[in-house]
PDB file of C-alpha atoms in Angstrom:
ATOM      1  CA  MET A   1      20.476   9.023 -15.633  1.00 68.00           C
ATOM      2  CA  ASN A   2      18.022  11.068 -17.624  1.00 85.00           C
ATOM      3  CA  GLU A   3      14.622  12.329 -16.556  1.00 88.00           C
ATOM      4  CA  LEU A   4      12.783   9.330 -17.984  1.00 86.00           C
ATOM      5  CA  ASP A   5      14.881   6.925 -15.914  1.00 89.00           C
ATOM      6  CA  ILE A   6      14.020   8.896 -12.780  1.00 84.00           C
ATOM      7  CA  GLN A   7      10.317   8.870 -13.634  1.00 87.00           C
ATOM      8  CA  ILE A   8      10.386   5.092 -14.152  1.00 85.00           C
ATOM      9  CA  ILE A   9      12.087   4.578 -10.784  1.00 86.00           C
ATOM     10  CA  LEU A  10       9.564   6.832  -9.020  1.00 85.00           C
ATOM     11  CA  TYR A  11       6.711   5.047 -10.798  1.00 86.00           C
ATOM     12  CA  ASN A  12       8.001   1.630  -9.753  1.00 82.00           C
ATOM     13  CA  ASN A  13       8.525   2.788  -6.168  1.00 81.00           C
ATOM     14  CA  TYR A  14       4.990   4.182  -6.114  1.00 82.00           C
ATOM     15  CA  TRP A  15       3.446   0.877  -7.155  1.00 78.00           C
ATOM     16  CA  ASN A  16       5.729  -1.168  -4.906  1.00 75.00           C
ATOM     17  CA  SER A  17       4.603   0.921  -1.943  1.00 75.00           C
ATOM     18  CA  TRP A  18       0.962   0.291  -2.904  1.00 74.00           C
ATOM     19  CA  ASP A  19       1.596  -3.467  -3.054  1.00 74.00           C
ATOM     20  CA  ILE A  20       2.748  -3.197   0.559  1.00 74.00           C
ATOM     21  CA  ALA A  21       0.167  -0.667   1.764  1.00 76.00           C
ATOM     22  CA  VAL A  22      -3.014  -2.233   0.383  1.00 77.00           C
ATOM     23  CA  PRO A  23      -2.718  -5.585   2.211  1.00 76.00           C
ATOM     24  CA  ASN A  24      -1.900  -3.691   5.417  1.00 75.00           C
ATOM     25  CA  ILE A  25      -4.978  -1.479   5.040  1.00 76.00           C
ATOM     26  CA  LEU A  26      -7.153  -4.531   4.406  1.00 77.00           C
ATOM     27  CA  TYR A  27      -5.603  -6.313   7.384  1.00 80.00           C
ATOM     28  CA  TYR A  28      -6.235  -3.444   9.777  1.00 79.00           C
ATOM     29  CA  TRP A  29      -9.722  -2.880   8.379  1.00 78.00           C
ATOM     30  CA  THR A  30     -10.751  -6.503   8.952  1.00 78.00           C
ATOM     31  CA  TRP A  31      -9.054  -6.489  12.363  1.00 74.00           C
ATOM     32  CA  GLU A  32     -11.007  -3.391  13.424  1.00 74.00           C
ATOM     33  CA  SER A  33     -14.219  -4.842  12.009  1.00 72.00           C
ATOM     34  CA  ASP A  34     -13.718  -7.942  14.161  1.00 75.00           C
ATOM     35  CA  ILE A  35     -13.337  -5.764  17.258  1.00 68.00           C
ATOM     36  CA  LEU A  36     -16.511  -3.837  16.410  1.00 70.00           C
ATOM     37  CA  ALA A  37     -18.365  -7.099  15.860  1.00 71.00           C
ATOM     38  CA  ILE A  38     -17.293  -8.427  19.272  1.00 65.00           C
ATOM     39  CA  THR A  39     -18.234  -5.316  21.250  1.00 57.00           C
TER      40      THR A  39
END
């Protein structure tokens, strides 16, 4: 494995983690907004 291969793997892992994180952030944000709206 050369340095470019490692960079590609890190890049892919970075974007895969964002694909997971963004929906979770949106989910928690809407969930908290619902609680604030109720109270």
